[in-house]
Amino acid sequence: MLLAGCGAASDGKTYYVDAVNGLDSNDGLSRGRAWQSLERVNAAVFGPSDRILFRAGCRWSGQLRPQGSGAEGAPVSIDKYGRGALPVISHEGLPGVAVLLRNQDYWEIRNLEVDGGGPRPDEMRGGIHVQATTAGRVLKHIVVSGCVVRNTYGSVKLYESSAIWVGVPGWDDENGLTTGFDGVLIENNRIYGSDRNGILVWTTAAPGERSQFREGLIPSRNVVIRGNTLEDIGGDAILVLGSDRPLIEHNIVRRCCLKTGDPQYGRDYNPSSAAIWLHHCEGGIMQYNAVYDCRKQPWNNDGMAYDFDFNCNGNILQYNISCNNDGGFLLIMNTATNNTARYNISENDRDHVLFCVGSASEGNKVYNNTFYIDSGASHIVPNATFINNIFMAAGDATMSVQNPELGVFEANCYGGSWDVRPNDPAAVTGDPLFVKAGGAALDVRNSEGYALRRGSPCLDAGMRMEENGGRDVLGSSVPQSKAPDLGAVQSR
């Protein structure tokens, strides 16, 4: 492998970078002969099994833009060495992206801290971006793990303004014809402050036959977004567009959708955003996530925790927590088909707690979930099928259903005050007798409070559901041979 203008490098070597004691005239091949600058790293072309290690506790200013690609079983890796704080790449408020790979694959980026610096509200800003801009091949094995990305404040109008981005820039352009990703893992990262977005895997494609995109586009595959924490995001927290069987699990989102839809930014962009959602995806799973305090600015139509968006088919939302989200719990768009939301808990999600805007004939099911609100109002836009759920309006709260005839309701519990209740031939009414409702926003373990006390009318009152996942939100088994309990928590 060649080092651009700097000699040669061999396969499987380890290069050290030390901002304090390194020299760019060194060969970088030991701690005592470390390189010093990002410019020296960016001049190199790396190959299979090479490692680039940044010294813990050091700080660099500028853009990290290494060259080259790894190979199957032999990725190029970026990591830290030594004890102490994560090495920091500070972009110092510059436009563009702090860490960039373009048309490169078999890379792993671990244990970096990326600081975007000051805001540039009219420009694209990014933390760690892996971009596919040239058609011709599927890019494989991209890992971003254990990193901290903060202060990446850019334009709320640009989806590319994202703390972590893996994707094809643009929308339905020529690059999408033969370019996608296979094997994307984004896990255990922490993101603090980003406009517009937190984590995006963006491929202008769709599995299956129905799509608003052109024929021939390649969806991404083997996409996993796991164990990340995201806070103070101007728009969407986690979005996967154009993927086959993505997995989004064990993520925590606090305070997103803070800016999109704010009238000060006008309407010349898509002002709608949500916390965690799928768009043009098939067979995906969103599970074990928690979303808190999602806001809903005046021109944001969404502002909910979760979303099956356009042309999502056969996806599952299960075992999630949703608390205090201004736009509600779940959006199901028209053209989304055969998606399932089961065994989730929604606590004090307001506005349209369920916003199902397509048609009940599209086969979307919402069953065995618990919806609880203890103040204010929440309503359901019902174009789907609802079975075995508990809807509880406690205290002075109220619930209602808009155009109830557009949905299918079977064997749900309706507690508390309702302005409009649906026609449900097997309805259970009255107090479901939770052990101790409320408090999930303070600690996800308080979800145990949504278990049912002895004497609850919701015990053994549900319809048996095929392929019910086998467990409830707390991990208890769901019976196969008898009627289940209503709601997200099955009695033991």
CSV table of C-alpha atoms in Angstrom, one decimal:
chain,number,residue,atom,x,y,z
A,1,MET,CA,0.0,0.0,0.0
A,2,LEU,CA,1.2,3.5,-0.8
A,3,LEU,CA,1.4,6.5,1.5
A,4,ALA,CA,0.6,9.5,-0.7
A,5,GLY,CA,3.8,11.3,-1.0
A,6,CYS,CA,5.2,9.6,2.1
A,7,GLY,CA,6.8,6.3,1.2
A,8,ALA,CA,5.0,3.0,1.6
A,9,ALA,CA,3.1,1.0,4.2
A,10,SER,CA,2.5,-2.8,4.5
A,11,ASP,CA,-0.6,-4.8,5.2
A,12,GLY,CA,-1.6,-5.3,8.8
A,13,LYS,CA,0.5,-2.6,10.4
A,14,THR,CA,-0.3,-0.4,13.5
A,15,TYR,CA,0.2,3.3,13.3
A,16,TYR,CA,0.3,5.5,16.4
A,17,VAL,CA,-0.8,9.2,16.5
A,18,ASP,CA,0.3,11.4,19.4
A,19,ALA,CA,-0.6,15.1,19.3
A,20,VAL,CA,1.9,16.0,22.0
A,21,ASN,CA,5.0,13.9,21.5
A,22,GLY,CA,4.6,12.7,17.9
A,23,LEU,CA,6.4,14.0,14.7
A,24,ASP,CA,5.0,13.7,11.2
A,25,SER,CA,8.5,12.8,10.0
A,26,ASN,CA,8.3,9.6,12.1
A,27,ASP,CA,7.1,6.3,10.5
A,28,GLY,CA,4.3,6.0,13.1
A,29,LEU,CA,5.0,2.4,13.7
A,30,SER,CA,5.5,2.6,17.5
A,31,ARG,CA,4.5,4.8,20.4
A,32,GLY,CA,8.0,6.3,20.4
A,33,ARG,CA,7.8,7.0,16.7
A,34,ALA,CA,4.2,8.2,16.5
A,35,TRP,CA,2.8,10.6,14.0
A,36,GLN,CA,1.5,13.9,15.3
A,37,SER,CA,-1.1,15.5,13.0
A,38,LEU,CA,-4.4,14.6,11.3
A,39,GLU,CA,-2.8,15.8,8.0
A,40,ARG,CA,-0.2,13.1,8.3
A,41,VAL,CA,-2.9,10.4,8.8
A,42,ASN,CA,-5.0,11.8,5.9
A,43,ALA,CA,-2.0,11.5,3.6
A,44,ALA,CA,-1.9,7.8,4.1
A,45,VAL,CA,-3.7,5.1,2.1
A,46,PHE,CA,-4.5,2.2,4.5
A,47,GLY,CA,-5.3,-1.4,3.7
A,48,PRO,CA,-6.5,-4.7,5.2
A,49,SER,CA,-5.8,-5.1,8.9
A,50,ASP,CA,-4.1,-1.8,9.4
A,51,ARG,CA,-4.8,0.0,12.7
A,52,ILE,CA,-4.7,3.7,13.4
A,53,LEU,CA,-4.4,4.4,17.1
A,54,PHE,CA,-4.9,7.8,18.7
A,55,ARG,CA,-3.3,8.5,22.0
A,56,ALA,CA,-5.8,8.8,24.9
A,57,GLY,CA,-6.2,12.3,26.4
A,58,CYS,CA,-4.9,14.1,23.2
A,59,ARG,CA,-6.8,16.5,21.1
A,60,TRP,CA,-6.6,17.3,17.4
A,61,SER,CA,-8.2,20.1,15.4
A,62,GLY,CA,-9.5,19.7,11.8
A,63,GLN,CA,-10.9,16.9,9.8
A,64,LEU,CA,-9.9,13.2,10.0
A,65,ARG,CA,-10.1,11.9,6.4
A,66,PRO,CA,-8.0,8.7,6.1
A,67,GLN,CA,-7.8,6.9,2.7
A,68,GLY,CA,-8.1,3.3,1.6
A,69,SER,CA,-10.3,0.3,2.4
A,70,GLY,CA,-9.9,-3.0,4.3
A,71,ALA,CA,-11.0,-6.4,3.1
A,72,GLU,CA,-13.3,-9.2,4.3
A,73,GLY,CA,-12.1,-10.4,7.7
A,74,ALA,CA,-9.4,-7.7,7.7
A,75,PRO,CA,-10.9,-4.2,8.2
A,76,VAL,CA,-9.0,-1.0,8.8
A,77,SER,CA,-9.6,0.1,12.3
A,78,ILE,CA,-9.4,3.4,14.2
A,79,ASP,CA,-9.1,3.2,18.0
A,80,LYS,CA,-7.3,4.7,21.0
A,81,TYR,CA,-4.3,3.6,22.9
A,82,GLY,CA,-3.1,4.4,26.4
A,83,ARG,CA,-5.1,5.3,29.5
A,84,GLY,CA,-7.2,8.3,30.0
A,85,ALA,CA,-10.0,10.2,28.2
A,86,LEU,CA,-11.1,9.4,24.7
A,87,PRO,CA,-8.9,11.1,22.1
A,88,VAL,CA,-10.8,14.2,20.7
A,89,ILE,CA,-11.2,15.2,17.1
A,90,SER,CA,-12.4,18.8,17.3
A,91,HIS,CA,-13.9,20.3,14.1
A,92,GLU,CA,-13.7,23.8,15.7
A,93,GLY,CA,-17.0,24.9,14.2
A,94,LEU,CA,-15.9,24.4,10.6
A,95,PRO,CA,-18.4,23.5,7.9
A,96,GLY,CA,-18.7,19.9,6.8
A,97,VAL,CA,-17.8,16.7,8.6
A,98,ALA,CA,-15.3,16.0,11.4
A,99,VAL,CA,-14.5,12.4,10.5
A,100,LEU,CA,-15.2,11.3,6.9
A,101,LEU,CA,-14.9,8.1,4.8
A,102,ARG,CA,-16.1,8.3,1.2
A,103,ASN,CA,-16.6,5.3,-1.0
A,104,GLN,CA,-14.5,3.2,1.4
A,105,ASP,CA,-15.5,0.0,3.2
A,106,TYR,CA,-14.3,-2.5,5.7
A,107,TRP,CA,-13.7,0.1,8.3
A,108,GLU,CA,-14.2,0.2,12.1
A,109,ILE,CA,-14.2,3.5,14.1
A,110,ARG,CA,-14.0,3.0,17.8
A,111,ASN,CA,-13.4,5.1,20.9
A,112,LEU,CA,-13.1,8.6,19.5
A,113,GLU,CA,-14.7,11.7,20.8
A,114,VAL,CA,-15.8,14.1,18.1
A,115,ASP,CA,-16.5,17.8,19.0
A,116,GLY,CA,-18.2,19.8,16.3
A,117,GLY,CA,-17.6,23.1,17.9
A,118,GLY,CA,-19.7,26.2,17.3
A,119,PRO,CA,-23.0,26.1,15.4
A,120,ARG,CA,-23.4,26.8,11.6
A,121,PRO,CA,-27.1,26.9,11.3
A,122,ASP,CA,-27.2,27.4,7.5
A,123,GLU,CA,-24.7,24.6,6.6
A,124,MET,CA,-24.3,20.9,6.6
A,125,ARG,CA,-22.5,19.7,9.7
A,126,GLY,CA,-21.6,16.2,10.7
A,127,GLY,CA,-19.7,14.1,13.2
A,128,ILE,CA,-18.8,10.7,11.8
A,129,HIS,CA,-19.9,10.2,8.2
A,130,VAL,CA,-19.5,7.2,5.8
A,131,GLN,CA,-20.7,8.3,2.4
A,132,ALA,CA,-21.3,6.4,-0.8
A,133,THR,CA,-21.1,8.9,-3.7
A,134,THR,CA,-20.0,6.7,-6.6
A,135,ALA,CA,-22.3,4.0,-8.0
A,136,GLY,CA,-20.7,0.6,-8.8
A,137,ARG,CA,-20.6,-1.6,-5.7
A,138,VAL,CA,-22.1,-2.3,-2.3
A,139,LEU,CA,-20.0,-1.0,0.5
A,140,LYS,CA,-19.5,-3.6,3.3
A,141,HIS,CA,-18.6,-3.8,7.0
A,142,ILE,CA,-18.9,-0.3,8.5
A,143,VAL,CA,-18.6,-0.2,12.4
A,144,VAL,CA,-18.9,2.9,14.6
A,145,SER,CA,-18.7,1.9,18.2
A,146,GLY,CA,-18.0,3.4,21.6
A,147,CYS,CA,-17.7,7.0,20.3
A,148,VAL,CA,-18.9,10.3,21.7
A,149,VAL,CA,-20.2,12.9,19.2
A,150,ARG,CA,-21.2,16.3,20.6
A,151,ASN,CA,-22.0,19.8,19.4
A,152,THR,CA,-22.6,19.0,15.7
A,153,TYR,CA,-25.0,21.9,15.2
A,154,GLY,CA,-25.8,22.5,11.5
A,155,SER,CA,-28.9,23.2,9.4
A,156,VAL,CA,-32.1,21.7,10.6
A,157,LYS,CA,-33.2,21.6,6.9
A,158,LEU,CA,-30.6,19.1,5.8
A,159,TYR,CA,-30.8,15.4,6.7
A,160,GLU,CA,-27.1,15.1,6.0
A,161,SER,CA,-26.6,17.3,9.1
A,162,SER,CA,-26.2,14.3,11.3
A,163,ALA,CA,-24.0,13.2,14.2
A,164,ILE,CA,-23.4,9.7,12.7
A,165,TRP,CA,-24.4,9.1,9.0
A,166,VAL,CA,-23.9,6.1,6.9
A,167,GLY,CA,-25.5,6.5,3.5
A,168,VAL,CA,-26.0,7.9,0.0
A,169,PRO,CA,-26.2,11.7,0.1
A,170,GLY,CA,-29.2,13.2,-1.8
A,171,TRP,CA,-32.6,11.7,-2.6
A,172,ASP,CA,-33.2,9.3,-5.4
A,173,ASP,CA,-30.1,10.3,-7.4
A,174,GLU,CA,-28.0,8.4,-9.9
A,175,ASN,CA,-25.6,7.1,-7.2
A,176,GLY,CA,-28.4,5.0,-5.7
A,177,LEU,CA,-28.7,2.7,-8.7
A,178,THR,CA,-25.9,0.3,-7.8
A,179,THR,CA,-24.8,1.5,-4.4
A,180,GLY,CA,-25.8,0.4,-0.9
A,181,PHE,CA,-24.4,-1.0,2.3
A,182,ASP,CA,-24.1,-4.5,3.7
A,183,GLY,CA,-23.1,-4.9,7.3
A,184,VAL,CA,-23.5,-1.6,9.3
A,185,LEU,CA,-23.1,-1.7,13.1
A,186,ILE,CA,-23.6,1.5,15.1
A,187,GLU,CA,-23.5,0.7,18.7
A,188,ASN,CA,-22.7,2.0,22.2
A,189,ASN,CA,-22.2,5.6,21.1
A,190,ARG,CA,-23.2,8.7,23.0
A,191,ILE,CA,-24.5,11.7,21.1
A,192,TYR,CA,-25.1,15.1,22.8
A,193,GLY,CA,-26.4,17.9,20.8
A,194,SER,CA,-26.9,17.6,17.0
A,195,ASP,CA,-28.9,19.4,14.3
A,196,ARG,CA,-30.6,18.1,12.3
A,197,ASN,CA,-30.2,14.4,13.2
A,198,GLY,CA,-28.6,11.9,15.5
A,199,ILE,CA,-28.0,8.6,13.7
A,200,LEU,CA,-29.0,8.0,10.1
A,201,VAL,CA,-28.5,5.0,7.8
A,202,TRP,CA,-29.8,6.5,4.5
A,203,THR,CA,-30.2,4.5,1.3
A,204,THR,CA,-32.5,5.7,-1.4
A,205,ALA,CA,-34.0,2.3,-2.1
A,206,ALA,CA,-36.7,-0.1,-0.8
A,207,PRO,CA,-37.0,-3.8,-0.5
A,208,GLY,CA,-40.0,-5.4,-2.2
A,209,GLU,CA,-41.9,-4.2,-5.2
A,210,ARG,CA,-43.6,-1.0,-4.0
A,211,SER,CA,-41.5,2.1,-3.7
A,212,GLN,CA,-41.6,5.8,-4.5
A,213,PHE,CA,-38.0,5.4,-5.8
A,214,ARG,CA,-36.9,4.2,-9.2
A,215,GLU,CA,-36.5,0.5,-9.9
A,216,GLY,CA,-33.0,-1.0,-9.6
A,217,LEU,CA,-32.0,0.7,-6.3
A,218,ILE,CA,-30.2,-1.5,-3.8
A,219,PRO,CA,-31.5,-1.5,-0.2
A,220,SER,CA,-29.0,-1.8,2.7
A,221,ARG,CA,-28.8,-5.0,4.6
A,222,ASN,CA,-27.5,-6.2,8.0
A,223,VAL,CA,-28.0,-2.8,9.6
A,224,VAL,CA,-27.8,-2.8,13.4
A,225,ILE,CA,-28.2,0.3,15.6
A,226,ARG,CA,-27.8,-0.8,19.2
A,227,GLY,CA,-27.1,0.6,22.7
A,228,ASN,CA,-26.7,4.2,21.8
A,229,THR,CA,-27.7,7.2,23.9
A,230,LEU,CA,-28.9,10.4,22.2
A,231,GLU,CA,-29.8,13.7,23.8
A,232,ASP,CA,-30.8,17.1,22.6
A,233,ILE,CA,-31.4,16.5,19.0
A,234,GLY,CA,-32.9,19.1,16.7
A,235,GLY,CA,-34.8,16.7,14.6
A,236,ASP,CA,-34.9,12.9,14.2
A,237,ALA,CA,-32.9,10.8,16.6
A,238,ILE,CA,-32.6,7.5,14.7
A,239,LEU,CA,-33.8,7.0,11.1
A,240,VAL,CA,-33.2,4.0,8.8
A,241,LEU,CA,-34.3,4.6,5.2
A,242,GLY,CA,-34.2,1.9,2.6
A,243,SER,CA,-33.1,-1.3,4.5
A,244,ASP,CA,-33.9,-4.9,4.5
A,245,ARG,CA,-34.5,-6.3,8.0
A,246,PRO,CA,-32.7,-3.6,10.1
A,247,LEU,CA,-32.5,-4.0,13.8
A,248,ILE,CA,-32.8,-1.0,16.2
A,249,GLU,CA,-32.5,-2.0,19.8
A,250,HIS,CA,-31.5,-0.9,23.4
A,251,ASN,CA,-31.2,2.7,22.5
A,252,ILE,CA,-32.2,5.7,24.7
A,253,VAL,CA,-33.4,9.0,23.3
A,254,ARG,CA,-33.9,12.0,25.5
A,255,ARG,CA,-35.2,15.3,24.0
A,256,CYS,CA,-35.4,15.2,20.3
A,257,CYS,CA,-37.4,17.2,17.6
A,258,LEU,CA,-36.4,20.3,19.4
A,259,LYS,CA,-36.1,22.6,16.4
A,260,THR,CA,-37.7,21.0,13.3
A,261,GLY,CA,-41.0,22.7,12.7
A,262,ASP,CA,-40.1,25.8,14.6
A,263,PRO,CA,-41.7,28.7,12.6
A,264,GLN,CA,-38.4,30.6,12.6
A,265,TYR,CA,-37.0,28.1,10.1
A,266,GLY,CA,-39.8,28.5,7.6
A,267,ARG,CA,-41.5,25.7,5.6
A,268,ASP,CA,-39.0,25.3,2.7
A,269,TYR,CA,-37.9,21.8,3.9
A,270,ASN,CA,-39.5,18.8,5.6
A,271,PRO,CA,-40.2,20.1,9.1
A,272,SER,CA,-41.6,16.8,10.4
A,273,SER,CA,-39.5,14.6,12.5
A,274,ALA,CA,-39.8,11.8,15.1
A,275,ALA,CA,-37.5,10.0,17.5
A,276,ILE,CA,-36.9,6.4,16.2
A,277,TRP,CA,-38.4,5.4,12.8
A,278,LEU,CA,-38.2,3.3,9.7
A,279,HIS,CA,-38.9,4.5,6.1
A,280,HIS,CA,-39.0,2.1,3.1
A,281,CYS,CA,-37.9,-0.8,5.2
A,282,GLU,CA,-39.0,-4.4,5.3
A,283,GLY,CA,-38.8,-7.0,8.1
A,284,GLY,CA,-37.2,-4.6,10.5
A,285,ILE,CA,-37.4,-4.7,14.3
A,286,MET,CA,-37.4,-1.8,16.8
A,287,GLN,CA,-37.2,-3.2,20.3
A,288,TYR,CA,-36.0,-2.5,23.9
A,289,ASN,CA,-35.7,1.2,23.2
A,290,ALA,CA,-36.8,4.1,25.4
A,291,VAL,CA,-37.8,7.6,24.2
A,292,TYR,CA,-38.4,10.5,26.5
A,293,ASP,CA,-39.6,14.1,26.1
A,294,CYS,CA,-39.8,14.3,22.3
A,295,ARG,CA,-41.1,17.8,21.5
A,296,LYS,CA,-43.5,18.9,18.7
A,297,GLN,CA,-42.9,22.3,17.3
A,298,PRO,CA,-45.9,24.1,15.6
A,299,TRP,CA,-45.1,23.0,12.0
A,300,ASN,CA,-43.9,19.5,12.9
A,301,ASN,CA,-46.7,17.1,12.0
A,302,ASP,CA,-45.1,14.2,13.9
A,303,GLY,CA,-43.1,14.5,17.2
A,304,MET,CA,-43.8,11.0,18.3
A,305,ALA,CA,-41.5,8.3,19.7
A,306,TYR,CA,-41.8,5.7,16.9
A,307,ASP,CA,-42.9,5.6,13.3
A,308,PHE,CA,-43.5,3.1,10.5
A,309,ASP,CA,-43.3,5.5,7.6
A,310,PHE,CA,-43.9,5.2,3.8
A,311,ASN,CA,-43.6,1.8,2.2
A,312,CYS,CA,-42.6,0.0,5.5
A,313,ASN,CA,-43.8,-3.6,5.3
A,314,GLY,CA,-43.7,-6.4,7.8
A,315,ASN,CA,-41.8,-4.5,10.5
A,316,ILE,CA,-42.2,-5.0,14.3
A,317,LEU,CA,-42.2,-2.6,17.2
A,318,GLN,CA,-41.9,-4.4,20.5
A,319,TYR,CA,-40.8,-4.1,24.1
A,320,ASN,CA,-40.2,-0.4,24.0
A,321,ILE,CA,-40.9,2.4,26.4
A,322,SER,CA,-42.3,5.8,25.4
A,323,CYS,CA,-42.8,8.7,27.9
A,324,ASN,CA,-43.8,12.3,27.8
A,325,ASN,CA,-43.6,12.7,24.0
A,326,ASP,CA,-45.6,15.6,22.7
A,327,GLY,CA,-46.6,14.0,19.4
A,328,GLY,CA,-47.6,10.6,20.9
A,329,PHE,CA,-46.4,7.1,20.7
A,330,LEU,CA,-46.6,5.8,17.2
A,331,LEU,CA,-47.2,7.0,13.6
A,332,ILE,CA,-48.2,4.5,10.8
A,333,MET,CA,-48.2,6.2,7.5
A,334,ASN,CA,-50.3,5.3,4.5
A,335,THR,CA,-48.5,2.8,2.2
A,336,ALA,CA,-47.1,1.1,5.3
A,337,THR,CA,-48.4,-2.5,5.4
A,338,ASN,CA,-48.5,-5.5,7.7
A,339,ASN,CA,-46.5,-3.9,10.5
A,340,THR,CA,-47.0,-4.8,14.1
A,341,ALA,CA,-46.7,-2.9,17.4
A,342,ARG,CA,-46.9,-5.2,20.4
A,343,TYR,CA,-46.0,-5.3,24.1
A,344,ASN,CA,-44.9,-1.6,24.4
A,345,ILE,CA,-45.7,0.9,27.2
A,346,SER,CA,-46.7,4.5,26.5
A,347,GLU,CA,-46.8,6.8,29.5
A,348,ASN,CA,-48.1,10.3,29.2
A,349,ASP,CA,-47.7,10.6,25.4
A,350,ARG,CA,-50.0,13.3,24.2
A,351,ASP,CA,-51.6,14.7,21.1
A,352,HIS,CA,-52.2,11.8,18.7
A,353,VAL,CA,-50.9,8.9,20.9
A,354,LEU,CA,-51.6,6.6,17.9
A,355,PHE,CA,-51.6,8.3,14.5
A,356,CYS,CA,-52.6,5.7,12.0
A,357,VAL,CA,-53.4,7.5,8.8
A,358,GLY,CA,-53.6,4.8,6.1
A,359,SER,CA,-56.3,2.2,6.0
A,360,ALA,CA,-57.3,-0.6,8.3
A,361,SER,CA,-57.1,-2.8,5.1
A,362,GLU,CA,-53.3,-2.3,5.0
A,363,GLY,CA,-52.9,-5.0,7.7
A,364,ASN,CA,-51.2,-3.0,10.4
A,365,LYS,CA,-51.8,-4.3,14.0
A,366,VAL,CA,-51.5,-2.7,17.4
A,367,TYR,CA,-52.0,-5.3,20.1
A,368,ASN,CA,-51.1,-5.9,23.8
A,369,ASN,CA,-49.8,-2.5,24.5
A,370,THR,CA,-50.4,-0.3,27.5
A,371,PHE,CA,-51.3,3.4,27.0
A,372,TYR,CA,-51.5,5.5,30.2
A,373,ILE,CA,-52.1,9.2,30.6
A,374,ASP,CA,-52.7,11.0,33.9
A,375,SER,CA,-53.3,14.6,32.8
A,376,GLY,CA,-54.2,16.5,29.6
A,377,ALA,CA,-55.7,14.9,26.5
A,378,SER,CA,-54.7,12.3,23.9
A,379,HIS,CA,-56.4,10.8,20.9
A,380,ILE,CA,-56.2,8.0,18.4
A,381,VAL,CA,-56.3,8.3,14.6
A,382,PRO,CA,-57.5,4.7,14.1
A,383,ASN,CA,-56.9,3.4,10.6
A,384,ALA,CA,-55.5,0.0,11.8
A,385,THR,CA,-56.5,-3.0,13.9
A,386,PHE,CA,-56.3,-2.7,17.7
A,387,ILE,CA,-56.5,-5.8,19.9
A,388,ASN,CA,-55.8,-6.6,23.6
A,389,ASN,CA,-54.6,-3.1,24.4
A,390,ILE,CA,-55.2,-1.1,27.7
A,391,PHE,CA,-56.1,2.6,27.3
A,392,MET,CA,-56.2,4.3,30.6
A,393,ALA,CA,-57.0,8.0,31.2
A,394,ALA,CA,-56.4,8.6,34.9
A,395,GLY,CA,-57.0,11.7,37.0
A,396,ASP,CA,-58.4,14.5,34.9
A,397,ALA,CA,-57.0,13.2,31.7
A,398,THR,CA,-59.2,12.3,28.7
A,399,MET,CA,-58.9,10.1,25.7
A,400,SER,CA,-60.8,9.9,22.4
A,401,VAL,CA,-60.9,8.3,19.0
A,402,GLN,CA,-61.3,10.3,15.8
A,403,ASN,CA,-63.6,8.7,13.2
A,404,PRO,CA,-63.7,5.4,15.2
A,405,GLU,CA,-65.5,3.6,12.3
A,406,LEU,CA,-62.2,3.7,10.3
A,407,GLY,CA,-60.5,1.3,12.7
A,408,VAL,CA,-61.0,-2.2,14.0
A,409,PHE,CA,-61.2,-2.6,17.8
A,410,GLU,CA,-61.4,-6.0,19.5
A,411,ALA,CA,-61.0,-6.8,23.2
A,412,ASN,CA,-59.4,-3.7,24.4
A,413,CYS,CA,-59.7,-2.1,27.8
A,414,TYR,CA,-61.0,1.5,28.1
A,415,GLY,CA,-60.5,3.1,31.5
A,416,GLY,CA,-61.1,6.6,32.8
A,417,SER,CA,-62.7,9.5,30.9
A,418,TRP,CA,-63.3,9.2,27.2
A,419,ASP,CA,-64.8,11.8,24.9
A,420,VAL,CA,-65.4,9.3,22.1
A,421,ARG,CA,-64.9,5.6,22.5
A,422,PRO,CA,-64.8,3.1,19.6
A,423,ASN,CA,-67.3,0.3,19.0
A,424,ASP,CA,-65.6,-2.7,20.5
A,425,PRO,CA,-67.8,-5.8,20.9
A,426,ALA,CA,-65.5,-7.4,23.5
A,427,ALA,CA,-64.6,-4.2,25.3
A,428,VAL,CA,-63.5,-4.2,28.9
A,429,THR,CA,-64.3,-0.9,30.7
A,430,GLY,CA,-63.2,0.4,34.1
A,431,ASP,CA,-60.0,0.6,36.0
A,432,PRO,CA,-57.4,-2.0,34.9
A,433,LEU,CA,-56.0,-2.1,38.4
A,434,PHE,CA,-52.3,-1.5,37.7
A,435,VAL,CA,-49.9,-2.3,40.5
A,436,LYS,CA,-48.5,1.3,40.4
A,437,ALA,CA,-48.9,3.2,37.2
A,438,GLY,CA,-46.7,6.2,36.3
A,439,GLY,CA,-43.0,6.6,37.0
A,440,ALA,CA,-41.6,4.9,33.9
A,441,ALA,CA,-40.3,8.3,32.8
A,442,LEU,CA,-38.1,8.3,35.9
A,443,ASP,CA,-36.8,4.8,35.6
A,444,VAL,CA,-37.6,2.2,33.0
A,445,ARG,CA,-37.7,-0.5,35.7
A,446,ASN,CA,-40.8,1.2,37.0
A,447,SER,CA,-42.6,-0.4,34.0
A,448,GLU,CA,-43.2,-3.2,36.4
A,449,GLY,CA,-45.9,-0.9,37.9
A,450,TYR,CA,-48.0,-1.7,34.8
A,451,ALA,CA,-48.5,-5.3,35.9
A,452,LEU,CA,-52.2,-6.1,36.9
A,453,ARG,CA,-53.4,-6.6,40.4
A,454,ARG,CA,-55.5,-9.5,41.4
A,455,GLY,CA,-59.1,-8.8,40.5
A,456,SER,CA,-58.2,-6.8,37.4
A,457,PRO,CA,-60.9,-7.1,34.6
A,458,CYS,CA,-58.0,-7.4,32.1
A,459,LEU,CA,-56.7,-10.7,33.4
A,460,ASP,CA,-57.2,-13.5,30.9
A,461,ALA,CA,-59.4,-11.2,28.9
A,462,GLY,CA,-57.5,-11.1,25.6
A,463,MET,CA,-57.7,-12.7,22.3
A,464,ARG,CA,-55.1,-15.3,21.4
A,465,MET,CA,-52.6,-13.9,18.8
A,466,GLU,CA,-50.6,-16.0,16.5
A,467,GLU,CA,-46.9,-15.3,16.4
A,468,ASN,CA,-47.1,-13.1,19.5
A,469,GLY,CA,-43.4,-13.0,20.1
A,470,GLY,CA,-43.6,-15.4,23.1
A,471,ARG,CA,-42.9,-12.8,25.8
A,472,ASP,CA,-44.2,-9.5,27.2
A,473,VAL,CA,-42.4,-6.2,27.8
A,474,LEU,CA,-40.8,-7.5,31.0
A,475,GLY,CA,-39.8,-10.8,29.6
A,476,SER,CA,-42.5,-13.0,31.1
A,477,SER,CA,-43.9,-15.7,28.9
A,478,VAL,CA,-47.1,-15.1,26.9
A,479,PRO,CA,-49.4,-18.2,27.2
A,480,GLN,CA,-50.1,-20.1,24.0
A,481,SER,CA,-52.9,-22.3,25.2
A,482,LYS,CA,-55.1,-19.8,26.9
A,483,ALA,CA,-56.3,-16.2,26.6
A,484,PRO,CA,-53.6,-13.7,27.4
A,485,ASP,CA,-54.0,-10.7,29.7
A,486,LEU,CA,-54.7,-7.3,28.2
A,487,GLY,CA,-51.9,-4.8,28.0
A,488,ALA,CA,-48.1,-5.1,27.8
A,489,VAL,CA,-47.4,-6.9,31.0
A,490,GLN,CA,-48.5,-10.6,31.4
A,491,SER,CA,-49.4,-11.8,34.9
A,492,ARG,CA,-47.0,-14.4,36.2
